[in-house]
Coordinates of C-alpha atoms and ligand atoms in Angstrom, one line a residue:
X1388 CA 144.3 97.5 3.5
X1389 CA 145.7 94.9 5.8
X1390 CA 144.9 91.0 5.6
X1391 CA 144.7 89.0 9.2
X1392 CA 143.4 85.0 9.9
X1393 CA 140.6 84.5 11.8
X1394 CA 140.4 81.4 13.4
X1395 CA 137.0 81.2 15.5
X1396 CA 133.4 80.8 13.8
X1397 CA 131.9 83.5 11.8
X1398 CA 129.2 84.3 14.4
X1399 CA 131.4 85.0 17.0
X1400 CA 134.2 87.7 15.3
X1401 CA 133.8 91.3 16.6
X1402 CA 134.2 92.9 13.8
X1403 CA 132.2 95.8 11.4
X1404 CA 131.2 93.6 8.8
X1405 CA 130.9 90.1 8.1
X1406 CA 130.2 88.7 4.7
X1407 CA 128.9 85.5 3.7
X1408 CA 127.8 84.2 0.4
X1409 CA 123.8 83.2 -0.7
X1410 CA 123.4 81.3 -4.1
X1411 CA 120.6 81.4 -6.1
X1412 CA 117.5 79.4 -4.5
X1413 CA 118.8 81.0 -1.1
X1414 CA 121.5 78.4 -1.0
X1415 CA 123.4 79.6 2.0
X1416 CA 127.6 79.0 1.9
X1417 CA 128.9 76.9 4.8
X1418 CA 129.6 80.5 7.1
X1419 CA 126.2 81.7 6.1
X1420 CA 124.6 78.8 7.1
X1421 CA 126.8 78.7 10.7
X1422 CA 125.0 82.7 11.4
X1423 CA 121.6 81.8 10.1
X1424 CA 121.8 79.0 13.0
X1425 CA 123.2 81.4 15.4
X1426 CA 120.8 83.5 14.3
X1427 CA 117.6 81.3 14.5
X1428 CA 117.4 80.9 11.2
X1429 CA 117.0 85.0 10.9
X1430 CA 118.4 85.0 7.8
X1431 CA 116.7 81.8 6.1
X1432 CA 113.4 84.1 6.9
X1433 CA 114.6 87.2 5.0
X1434 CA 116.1 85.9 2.0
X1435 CA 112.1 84.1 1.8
X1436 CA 111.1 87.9 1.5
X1437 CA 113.5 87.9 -1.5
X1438 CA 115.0 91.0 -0.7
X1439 CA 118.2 89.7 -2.2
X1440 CA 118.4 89.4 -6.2
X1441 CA 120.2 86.3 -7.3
X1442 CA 122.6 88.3 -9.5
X1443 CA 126.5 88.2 -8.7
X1444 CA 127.6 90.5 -6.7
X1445 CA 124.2 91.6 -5.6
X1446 CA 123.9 92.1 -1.4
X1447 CA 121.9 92.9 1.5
X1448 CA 123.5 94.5 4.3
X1449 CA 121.5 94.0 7.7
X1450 CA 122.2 95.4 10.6
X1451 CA 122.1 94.0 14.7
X1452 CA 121.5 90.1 13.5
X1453 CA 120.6 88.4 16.7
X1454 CA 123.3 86.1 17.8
X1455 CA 125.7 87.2 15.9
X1456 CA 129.0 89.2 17.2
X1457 CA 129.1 91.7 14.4
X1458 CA 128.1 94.9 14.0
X1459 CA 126.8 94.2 10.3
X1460 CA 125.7 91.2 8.2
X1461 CA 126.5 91.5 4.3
X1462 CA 125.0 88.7 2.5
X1463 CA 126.1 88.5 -1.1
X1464 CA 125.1 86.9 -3.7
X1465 CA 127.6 84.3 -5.7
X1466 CA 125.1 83.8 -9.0
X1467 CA 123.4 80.5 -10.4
X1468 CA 126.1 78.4 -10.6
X1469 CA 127.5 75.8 -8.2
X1470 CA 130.8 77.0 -9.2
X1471 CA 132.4 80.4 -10.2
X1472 CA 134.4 81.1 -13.0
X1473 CA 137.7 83.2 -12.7
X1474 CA 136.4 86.4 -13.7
X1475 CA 133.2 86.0 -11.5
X1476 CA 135.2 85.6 -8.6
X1477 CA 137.1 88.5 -8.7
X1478 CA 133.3 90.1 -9.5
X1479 CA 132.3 89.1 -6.1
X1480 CA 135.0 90.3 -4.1
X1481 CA 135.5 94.1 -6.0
X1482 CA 131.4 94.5 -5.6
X1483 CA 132.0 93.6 -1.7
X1484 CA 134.6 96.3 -1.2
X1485 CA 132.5 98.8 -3.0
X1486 CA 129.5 97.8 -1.4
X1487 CA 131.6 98.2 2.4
X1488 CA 133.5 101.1 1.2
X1489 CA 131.7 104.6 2.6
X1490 CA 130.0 102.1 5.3
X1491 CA 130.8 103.0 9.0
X1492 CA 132.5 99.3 8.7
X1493 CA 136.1 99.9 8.9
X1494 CA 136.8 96.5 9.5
X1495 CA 135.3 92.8 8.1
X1496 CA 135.5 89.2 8.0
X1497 CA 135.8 87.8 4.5
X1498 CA 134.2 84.3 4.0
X1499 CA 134.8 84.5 0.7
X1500 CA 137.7 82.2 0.4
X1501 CA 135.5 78.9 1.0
X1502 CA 133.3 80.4 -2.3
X1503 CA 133.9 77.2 -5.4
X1504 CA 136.0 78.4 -8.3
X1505 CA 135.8 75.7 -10.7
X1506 CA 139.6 74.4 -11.7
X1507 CA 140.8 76.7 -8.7
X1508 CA 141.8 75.9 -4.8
X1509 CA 141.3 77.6 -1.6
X1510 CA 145.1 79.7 -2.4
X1511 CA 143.7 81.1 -5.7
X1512 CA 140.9 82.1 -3.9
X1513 CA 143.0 83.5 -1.6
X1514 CA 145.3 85.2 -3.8
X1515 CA 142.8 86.9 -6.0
X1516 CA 140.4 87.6 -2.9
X1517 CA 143.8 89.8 -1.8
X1518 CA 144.8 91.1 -4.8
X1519 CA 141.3 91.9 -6.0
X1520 CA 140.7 93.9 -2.8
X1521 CA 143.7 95.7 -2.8
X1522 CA 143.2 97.1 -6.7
X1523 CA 139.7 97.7 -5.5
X1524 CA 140.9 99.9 -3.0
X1525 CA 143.6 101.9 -4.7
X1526 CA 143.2 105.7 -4.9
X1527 CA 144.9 107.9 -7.8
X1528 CA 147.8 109.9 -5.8
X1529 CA 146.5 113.7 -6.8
X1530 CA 149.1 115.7 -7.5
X1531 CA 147.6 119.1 -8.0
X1532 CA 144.4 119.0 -5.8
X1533 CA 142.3 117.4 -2.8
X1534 CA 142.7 113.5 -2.5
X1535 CA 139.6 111.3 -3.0
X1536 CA 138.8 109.5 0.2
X1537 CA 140.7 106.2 1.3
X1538 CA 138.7 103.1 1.0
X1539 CA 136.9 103.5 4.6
X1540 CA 137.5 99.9 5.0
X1541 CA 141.0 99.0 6.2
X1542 CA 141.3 95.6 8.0
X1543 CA 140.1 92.9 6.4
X1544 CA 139.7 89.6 8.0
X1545 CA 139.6 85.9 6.5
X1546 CA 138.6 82.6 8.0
X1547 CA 141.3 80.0 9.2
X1548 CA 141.6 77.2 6.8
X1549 CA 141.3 73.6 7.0
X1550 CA 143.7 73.1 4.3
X1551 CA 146.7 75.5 4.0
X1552 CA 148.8 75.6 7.5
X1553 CA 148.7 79.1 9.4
X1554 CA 152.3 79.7 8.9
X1555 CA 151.8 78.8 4.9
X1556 CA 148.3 81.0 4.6
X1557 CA 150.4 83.8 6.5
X1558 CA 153.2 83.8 3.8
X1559 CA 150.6 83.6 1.1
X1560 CA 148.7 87.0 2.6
X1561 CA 152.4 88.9 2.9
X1562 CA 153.4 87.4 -1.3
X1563 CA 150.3 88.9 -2.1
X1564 CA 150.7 92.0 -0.2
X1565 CA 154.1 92.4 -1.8
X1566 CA 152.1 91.8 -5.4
X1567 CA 149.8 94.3 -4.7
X1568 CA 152.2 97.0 -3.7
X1569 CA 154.1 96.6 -6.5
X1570 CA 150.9 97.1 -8.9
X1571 CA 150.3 100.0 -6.3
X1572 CA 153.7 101.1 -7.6
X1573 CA 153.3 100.9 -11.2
X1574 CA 149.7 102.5 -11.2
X1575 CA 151.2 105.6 -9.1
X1576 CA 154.1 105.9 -11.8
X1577 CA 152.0 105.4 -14.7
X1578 CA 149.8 107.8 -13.4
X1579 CA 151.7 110.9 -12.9
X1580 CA 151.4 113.6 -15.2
X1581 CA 154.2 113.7 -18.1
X1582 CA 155.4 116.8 -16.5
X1583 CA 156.7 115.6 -13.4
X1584 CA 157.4 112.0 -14.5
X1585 CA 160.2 112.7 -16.7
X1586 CA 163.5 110.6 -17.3
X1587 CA 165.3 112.1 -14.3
X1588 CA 162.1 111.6 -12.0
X1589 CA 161.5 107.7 -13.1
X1590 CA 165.8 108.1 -12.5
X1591 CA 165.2 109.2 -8.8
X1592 CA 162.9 106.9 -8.1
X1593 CA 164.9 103.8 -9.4
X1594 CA 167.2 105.3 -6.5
X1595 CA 165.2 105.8 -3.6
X1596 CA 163.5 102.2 -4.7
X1597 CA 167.0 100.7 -4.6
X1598 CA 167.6 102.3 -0.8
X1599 CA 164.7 101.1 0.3
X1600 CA 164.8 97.8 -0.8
X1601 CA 168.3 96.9 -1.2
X1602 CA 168.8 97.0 -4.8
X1603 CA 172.2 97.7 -6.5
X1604 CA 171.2 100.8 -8.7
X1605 CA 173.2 102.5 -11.4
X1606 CA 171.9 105.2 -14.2
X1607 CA 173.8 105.9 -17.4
X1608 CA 173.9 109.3 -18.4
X1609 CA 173.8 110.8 -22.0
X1610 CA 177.4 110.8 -22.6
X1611 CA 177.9 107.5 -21.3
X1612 CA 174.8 106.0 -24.2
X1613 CA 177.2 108.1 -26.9
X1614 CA 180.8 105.9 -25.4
X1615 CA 178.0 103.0 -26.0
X1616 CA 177.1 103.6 -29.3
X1617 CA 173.5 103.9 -28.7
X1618 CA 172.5 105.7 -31.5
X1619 CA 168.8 104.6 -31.9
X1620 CA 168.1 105.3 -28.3
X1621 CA 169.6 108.9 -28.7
X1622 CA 167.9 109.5 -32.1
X1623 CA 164.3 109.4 -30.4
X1624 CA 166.3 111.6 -27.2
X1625 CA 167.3 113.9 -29.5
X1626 CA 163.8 115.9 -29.7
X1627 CA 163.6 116.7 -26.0
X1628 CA 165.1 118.8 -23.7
X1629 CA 164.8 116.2 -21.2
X1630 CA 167.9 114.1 -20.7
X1631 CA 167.6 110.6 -21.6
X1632 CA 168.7 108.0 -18.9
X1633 CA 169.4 103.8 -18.7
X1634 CA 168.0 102.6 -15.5
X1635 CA 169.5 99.7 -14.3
X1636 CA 168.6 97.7 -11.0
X1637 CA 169.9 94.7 -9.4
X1638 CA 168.2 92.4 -7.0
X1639 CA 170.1 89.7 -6.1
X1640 CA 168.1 87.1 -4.5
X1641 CA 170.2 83.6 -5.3
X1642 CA 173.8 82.5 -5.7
X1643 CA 175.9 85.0 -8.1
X1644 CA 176.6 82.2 -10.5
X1645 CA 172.5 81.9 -11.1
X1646 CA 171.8 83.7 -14.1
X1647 CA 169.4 86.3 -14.0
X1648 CA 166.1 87.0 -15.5
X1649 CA 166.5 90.7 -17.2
X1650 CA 163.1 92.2 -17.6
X1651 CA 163.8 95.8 -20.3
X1652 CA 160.4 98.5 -19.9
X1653 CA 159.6 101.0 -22.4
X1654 CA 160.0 104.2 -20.6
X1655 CA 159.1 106.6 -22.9
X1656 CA 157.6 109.8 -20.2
X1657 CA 155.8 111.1 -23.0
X1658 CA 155.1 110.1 -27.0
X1659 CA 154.2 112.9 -29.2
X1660 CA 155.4 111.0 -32.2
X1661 CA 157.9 113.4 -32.5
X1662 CA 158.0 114.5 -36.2
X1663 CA 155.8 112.4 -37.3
X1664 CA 153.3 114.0 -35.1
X1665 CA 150.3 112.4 -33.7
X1666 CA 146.9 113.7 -33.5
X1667 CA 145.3 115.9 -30.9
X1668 CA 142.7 113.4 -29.8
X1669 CA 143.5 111.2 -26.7
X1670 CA 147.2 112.4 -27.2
X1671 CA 147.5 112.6 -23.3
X1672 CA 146.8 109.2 -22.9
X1673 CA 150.7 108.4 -24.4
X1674 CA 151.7 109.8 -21.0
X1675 CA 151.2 105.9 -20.1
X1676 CA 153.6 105.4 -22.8
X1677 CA 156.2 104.7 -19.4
X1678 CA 153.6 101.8 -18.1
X1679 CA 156.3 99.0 -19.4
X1680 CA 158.9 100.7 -17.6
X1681 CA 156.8 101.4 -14.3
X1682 CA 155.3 97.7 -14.5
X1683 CA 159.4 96.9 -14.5
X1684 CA 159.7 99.1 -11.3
X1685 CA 156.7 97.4 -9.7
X1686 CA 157.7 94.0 -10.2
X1687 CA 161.3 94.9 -8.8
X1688 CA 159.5 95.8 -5.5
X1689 CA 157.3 92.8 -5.2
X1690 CA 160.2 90.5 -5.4
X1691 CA 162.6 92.4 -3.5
X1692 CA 159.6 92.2 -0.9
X1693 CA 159.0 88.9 -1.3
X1694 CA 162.6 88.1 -1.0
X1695 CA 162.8 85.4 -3.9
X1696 CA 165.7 83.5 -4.5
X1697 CA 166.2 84.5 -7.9
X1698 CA 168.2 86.9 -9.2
X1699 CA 166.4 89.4 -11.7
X1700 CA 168.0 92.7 -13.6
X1701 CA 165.7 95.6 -14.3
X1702 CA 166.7 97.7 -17.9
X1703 CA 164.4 100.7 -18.0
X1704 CA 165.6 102.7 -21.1
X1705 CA 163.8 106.3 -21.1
X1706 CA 163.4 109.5 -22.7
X1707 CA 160.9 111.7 -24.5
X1708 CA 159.7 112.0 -27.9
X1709 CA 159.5 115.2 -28.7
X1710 CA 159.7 117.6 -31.6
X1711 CA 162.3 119.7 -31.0
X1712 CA 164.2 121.5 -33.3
X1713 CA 167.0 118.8 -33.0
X1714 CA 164.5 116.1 -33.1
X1715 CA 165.2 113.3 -35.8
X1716 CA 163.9 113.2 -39.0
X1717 CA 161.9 110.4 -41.3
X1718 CA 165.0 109.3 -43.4
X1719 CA 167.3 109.9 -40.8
X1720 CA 169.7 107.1 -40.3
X1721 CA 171.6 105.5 -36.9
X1722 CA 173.5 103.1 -35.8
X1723 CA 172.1 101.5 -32.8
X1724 CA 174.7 99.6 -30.1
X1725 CA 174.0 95.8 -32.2
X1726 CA 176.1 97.9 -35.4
X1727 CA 172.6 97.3 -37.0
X1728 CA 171.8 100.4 -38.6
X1729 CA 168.3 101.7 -38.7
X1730 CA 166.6 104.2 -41.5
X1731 CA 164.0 105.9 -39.0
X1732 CA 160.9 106.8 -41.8
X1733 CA 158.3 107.3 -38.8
X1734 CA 159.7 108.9 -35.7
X1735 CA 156.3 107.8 -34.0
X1736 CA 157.6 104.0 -33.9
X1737 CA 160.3 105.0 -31.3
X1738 CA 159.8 102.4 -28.9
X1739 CA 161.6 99.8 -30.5
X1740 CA 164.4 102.3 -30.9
X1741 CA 164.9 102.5 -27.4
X1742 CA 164.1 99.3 -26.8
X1743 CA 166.5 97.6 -29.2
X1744 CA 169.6 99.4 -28.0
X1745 CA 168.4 98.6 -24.5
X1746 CA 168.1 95.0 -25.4
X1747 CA 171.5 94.9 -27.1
X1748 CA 172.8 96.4 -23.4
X1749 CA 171.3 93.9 -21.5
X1750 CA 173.4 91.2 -23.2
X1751 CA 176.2 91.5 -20.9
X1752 CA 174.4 90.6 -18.0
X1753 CA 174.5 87.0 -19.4
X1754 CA 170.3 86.5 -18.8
X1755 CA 168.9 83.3 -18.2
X1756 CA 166.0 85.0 -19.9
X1757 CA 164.9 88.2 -21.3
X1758 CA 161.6 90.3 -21.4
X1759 CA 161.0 93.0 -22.5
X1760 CA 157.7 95.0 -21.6
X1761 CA 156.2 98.4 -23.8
X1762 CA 153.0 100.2 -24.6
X1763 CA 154.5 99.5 -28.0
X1764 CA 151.5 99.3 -30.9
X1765 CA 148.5 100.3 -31.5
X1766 CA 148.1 97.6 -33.7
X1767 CA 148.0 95.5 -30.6
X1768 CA 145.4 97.3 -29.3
X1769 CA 143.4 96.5 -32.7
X1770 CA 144.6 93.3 -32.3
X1771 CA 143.6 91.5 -29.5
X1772 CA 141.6 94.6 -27.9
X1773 CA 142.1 95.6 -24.0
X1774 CA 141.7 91.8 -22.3
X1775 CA 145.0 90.2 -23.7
X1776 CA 148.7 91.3 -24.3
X1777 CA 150.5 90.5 -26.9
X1778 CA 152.9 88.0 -26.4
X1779 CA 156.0 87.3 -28.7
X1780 CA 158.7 84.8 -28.1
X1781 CA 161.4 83.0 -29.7
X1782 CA 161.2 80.2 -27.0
X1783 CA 158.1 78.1 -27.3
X1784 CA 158.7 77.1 -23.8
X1785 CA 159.1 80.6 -22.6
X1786 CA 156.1 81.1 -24.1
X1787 CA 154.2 78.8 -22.7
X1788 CA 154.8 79.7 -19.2
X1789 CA 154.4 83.3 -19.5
X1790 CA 150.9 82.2 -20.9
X1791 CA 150.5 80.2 -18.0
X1792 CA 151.2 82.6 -15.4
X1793 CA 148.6 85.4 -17.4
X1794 CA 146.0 82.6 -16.8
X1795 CA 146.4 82.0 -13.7
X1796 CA 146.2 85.6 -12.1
X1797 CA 143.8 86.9 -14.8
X1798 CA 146.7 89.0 -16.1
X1799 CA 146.7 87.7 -19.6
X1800 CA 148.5 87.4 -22.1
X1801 CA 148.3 85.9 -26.1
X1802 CA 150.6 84.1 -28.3
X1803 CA 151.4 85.7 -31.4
X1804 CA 153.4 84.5 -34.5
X1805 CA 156.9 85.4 -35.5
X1806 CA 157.7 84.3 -38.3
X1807 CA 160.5 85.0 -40.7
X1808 CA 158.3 86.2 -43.4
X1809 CA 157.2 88.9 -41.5
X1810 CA 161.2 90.5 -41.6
X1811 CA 160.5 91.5 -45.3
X1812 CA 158.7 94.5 -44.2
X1813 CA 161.7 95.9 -42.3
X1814 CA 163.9 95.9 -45.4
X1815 CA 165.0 99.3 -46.9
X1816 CA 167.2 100.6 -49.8
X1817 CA 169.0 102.5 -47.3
X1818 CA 170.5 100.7 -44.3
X1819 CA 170.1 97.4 -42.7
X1820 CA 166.2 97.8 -41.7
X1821 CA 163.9 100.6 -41.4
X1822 CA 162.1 101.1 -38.1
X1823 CA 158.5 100.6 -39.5
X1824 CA 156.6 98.2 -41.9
X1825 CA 153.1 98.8 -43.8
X1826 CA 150.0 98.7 -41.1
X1827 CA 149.3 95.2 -41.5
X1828 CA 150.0 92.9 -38.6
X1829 CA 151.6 95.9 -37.2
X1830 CA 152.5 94.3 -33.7
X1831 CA 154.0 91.7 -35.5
X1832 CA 156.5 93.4 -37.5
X1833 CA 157.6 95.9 -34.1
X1834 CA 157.9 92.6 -32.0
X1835 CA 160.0 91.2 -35.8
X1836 CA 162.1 94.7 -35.6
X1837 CA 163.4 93.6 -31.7
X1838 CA 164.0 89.8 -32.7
X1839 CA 166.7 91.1 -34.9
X1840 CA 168.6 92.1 -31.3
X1841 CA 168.0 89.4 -29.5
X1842 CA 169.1 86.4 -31.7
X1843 CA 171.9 85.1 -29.1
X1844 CA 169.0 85.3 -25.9
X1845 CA 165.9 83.3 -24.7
X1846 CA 163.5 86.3 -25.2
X1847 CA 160.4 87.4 -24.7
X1848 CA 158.5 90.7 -25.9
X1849 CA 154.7 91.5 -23.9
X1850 CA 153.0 94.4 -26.1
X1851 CA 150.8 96.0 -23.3
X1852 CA 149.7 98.8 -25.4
X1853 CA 145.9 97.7 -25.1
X1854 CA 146.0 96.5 -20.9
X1855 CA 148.8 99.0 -19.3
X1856 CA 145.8 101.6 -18.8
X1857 CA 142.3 102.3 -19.2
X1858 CA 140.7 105.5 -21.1
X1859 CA 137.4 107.3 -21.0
X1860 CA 136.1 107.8 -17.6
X1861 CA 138.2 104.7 -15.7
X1862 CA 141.0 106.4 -17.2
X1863 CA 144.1 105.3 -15.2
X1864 CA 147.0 103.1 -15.0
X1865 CA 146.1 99.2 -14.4
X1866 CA 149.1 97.6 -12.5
X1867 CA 149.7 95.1 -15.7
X1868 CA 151.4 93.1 -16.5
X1869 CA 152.7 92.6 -12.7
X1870 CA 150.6 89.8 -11.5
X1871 CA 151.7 88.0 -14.7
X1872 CA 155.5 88.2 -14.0
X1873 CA 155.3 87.8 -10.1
X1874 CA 153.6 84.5 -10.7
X1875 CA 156.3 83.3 -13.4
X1876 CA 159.1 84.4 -11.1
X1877 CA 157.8 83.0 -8.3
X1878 CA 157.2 79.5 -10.3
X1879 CA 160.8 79.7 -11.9
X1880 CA 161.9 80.0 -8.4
X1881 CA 160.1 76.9 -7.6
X1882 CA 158.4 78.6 -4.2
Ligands
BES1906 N1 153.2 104.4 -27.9 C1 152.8 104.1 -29.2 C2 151.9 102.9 -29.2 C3 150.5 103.0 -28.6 C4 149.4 103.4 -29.3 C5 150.3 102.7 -27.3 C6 148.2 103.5 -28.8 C7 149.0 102.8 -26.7 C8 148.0 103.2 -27.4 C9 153.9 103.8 -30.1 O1 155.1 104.5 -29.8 C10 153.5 104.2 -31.5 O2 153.3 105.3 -31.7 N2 153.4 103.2 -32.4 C11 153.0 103.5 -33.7 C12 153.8 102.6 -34.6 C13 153.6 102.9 -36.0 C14 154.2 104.3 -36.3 C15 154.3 101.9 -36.9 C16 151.5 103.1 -33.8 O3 151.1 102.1 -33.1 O4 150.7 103.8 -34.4
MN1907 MN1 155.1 106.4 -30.8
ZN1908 ZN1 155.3 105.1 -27.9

């Protein structure tokens, strides 16, 4: 779906479709109001037959409306309110691309963007008109059958503005463009089925990502993680016949002596639990269980497109957990790269394992800041349901504008604790900690388990276990938590 500016008047744009918004009591939007008068008030004397219900998203579309340059006319309808909230916004906009979608409109003109979002400006509205459409439009890649159509409409038009410059309103529409490619990105990864999205696969992609945008890419190999020390990250290898591999890209967008933001992904192709088996039900669902490390890959590409001037380190540790017959054992124990050693009593809490050796990696890169990004409880899921993820940090600043930048785009994210206390749970007879505490506050004690590896670091951990994806019949990969860090990068880099 491309994005272009339209700078003449609404009635007079030859295009398949243009849409204008009606409020309740047939309140017309400033573009409506500009075709009704082209029109002869045409449009004033059908919404009087109240053919269009005052409900959000609601619409007529009319066909051949006399003065007006366009093939169609959708009139939509923007609710009760003078102003939108966030969420009804992005209502609007997804039910006008499904309404035009299947329409003979392959083309439209968007006057959406002069729509009041209370607390927002005309570039929100921009940027979530954009990136709304965009996920509206996306299309799972099939692997093994016939592709569902393309969204039929493919150009997508929005008025000149009276506030933000041309040139400025045409950098906003190619940042969101790059945004919106990167979710593309991570939902396509995420997506794939566990048995071509292995290790070596989300390896070979990291590569051909790297030629294609000019990132410095380098992938450890098994023998190199044992030279490392990495046992915790081997232990939860160990099941699989897949080879494990460390993913690391570079994009180098500002002066070498800038210190990077590292950003470390759970990549874990598949989670069976391993020994500590999980049940049957919904079990192919942990095929997402790589959504940290594909959002990682997604935001890579949005930056790299959007040329930032920061510079920013990808970590992807990744592997399978499987139950082999050299898979690891509850009460095995391993030393992970920290010297930490680790008593694993449930081999189903393997993503901090990876994680924390990955974490312990990254260290040598010097960051600025560090995040790291898993489908890492379930707990979290229980916790704070599918709206939020969990957000840990040991930086109340950091914090803060991670919060901030999950606000703004709709990508949220939530604050939770991390206190010492909760460390007692980790403590075990046998070794320094144990990978798992009881079930209570559950997300707590796995984000607890990674503060003890990244003590000397600004760092933040997002649990995404409850947002990465959707089940049940929207089951699919959602492109989180990439609005969420394209915005903080791009306000860290002050652009
Ligand atoms: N990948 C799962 C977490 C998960 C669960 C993500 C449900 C998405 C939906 C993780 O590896 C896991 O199995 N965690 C365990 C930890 C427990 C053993 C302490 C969990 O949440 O049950
Ligand atoms: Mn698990
Ligand atoms: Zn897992």
């Amino acid at each position: 779906m491309e994005f272009s500016i339209k700078a003449q008047s609404p009635e007079k744009v030859r295009t398949g479709c243009v849409v204008v918004g009606v409020a309740e009591g047939r309140r017309l939007s400033p573009s409506a109001k500009a075709l009704d008068a082209a029109a002869g008030q045409h449009l004033s004397r059908l919404l009087k037959q109240g053919d269009l219900s005052a409900k959000l998203g609601q619409s007529l579309l009319l066909f051949g409306v006399p003065g007006v340059a366009a093939e169609r006319v959708l009139l939509v309808s923007t609710g009760s309110e003078k102003k939108l909230n966030d969420r009804e916004y992005r209502t609007l906009v997804r039910s006008v691309v499904q309404t035009l979608d299947g329409t003979g409109a392959k083309d439209a003109l968007f006057c959406l963007t002069e729509i009041s979002v209370a607390d927002r400006d005309e570039e929100w509205n921009l940027e979530q008109l954009i990136l709304t459409a965009r996920e509206s439009s996306y299309r799972i890649t099939r692997v093994a059958d016939k592709q569902d159509p393309a969204c039929t409409l493919s150009q997508v038009a929005i008025p000149a503005s009276e506030k933000i410059k041309p040139a400025a309103l045409a950098t906003l529409i190619s940042r969101c463009q790059a945004i919106a490619n990167g979710m593309a990105l991570t939902r396509d990864l995420g997506n794939m089925p566990p048995n071509l999205c292995t290790p070596s696969y989300l390896a070979q992609s990291a590569k051909s990502l790297g030629k294609r945008w000019k990132l410095k890419v380098e992938v450890l190999e098994q023998a190199h993680m044992e030279k490392l020390g990495m046992g915790a990250l081997l232990a939860v290898a160990a099941g699989s016949r897949q080879p494990p591999k460390l993913i690391v890209m570079h994009y180098a967008g500002a002066a070498k002596n800038q210190k990077p933001v590292v950003l470390v992904g759970k990549g874990i192709t598949f989670d069976t639990g391993g020994i500590s088996l999980k049940p049957a039900p919904e079990m192919d669902e942990m095929k997402f269980d790589m959504c940290g490390a594909a959002s990682v890959f997604g935001t890579m590409r949005a930056v790299a497109e959007m040329k930032l001037p920061i510079n920013l380190i990808a970590v992807i540790p990744t592997c399978e957990n499987m139950p082999d017959g050299n898979a690891t054992r509850p009460g095995d124990i391993v030393r992970s790269m920290s010297g930490q050693t680790i008593e694993i009593l449930n081999t189903d809490a393997e993503g901090r394992l990876i994680l924390c050796d990955a974490l312990t990696y990254a260290e040598k890169f010097q960051p600025d800041t560090i995040i790291d990004v898993a489908t890492l409880t379930g707990a979290c899921v229980i916790a704070l349901g599918h709206e939020a993820a969990g957000l840990f940090a040991n930086d109340d600043k950091l914090c803060e504008k991670l919060k901030a930048a999950g606000d703004y785009t709709g990508d949220r994210a939530w604050p939770m604790p991390l206190w010492e206390e909760y460390q007692d749970g980790l403590k075990t007879n046998f070794a320094d900690m144990a990978n798992v505490a009881g079930r209570p506050g559950g997300s707590i004690t796995a984000a607890s388990f990674l503060a003890r590896f990244t003590r000397k670091m600004r760092w933040a951990h997002l649990d995404i276990a409850g947002v990465a994806y959707k089940g049940g019949k929207d089951k699919g990969a959602t492109g989180r938590p990439v609005k969420l860090f394209c915005r903080y990068l791009i306000q860290r880099s002050g652009q």
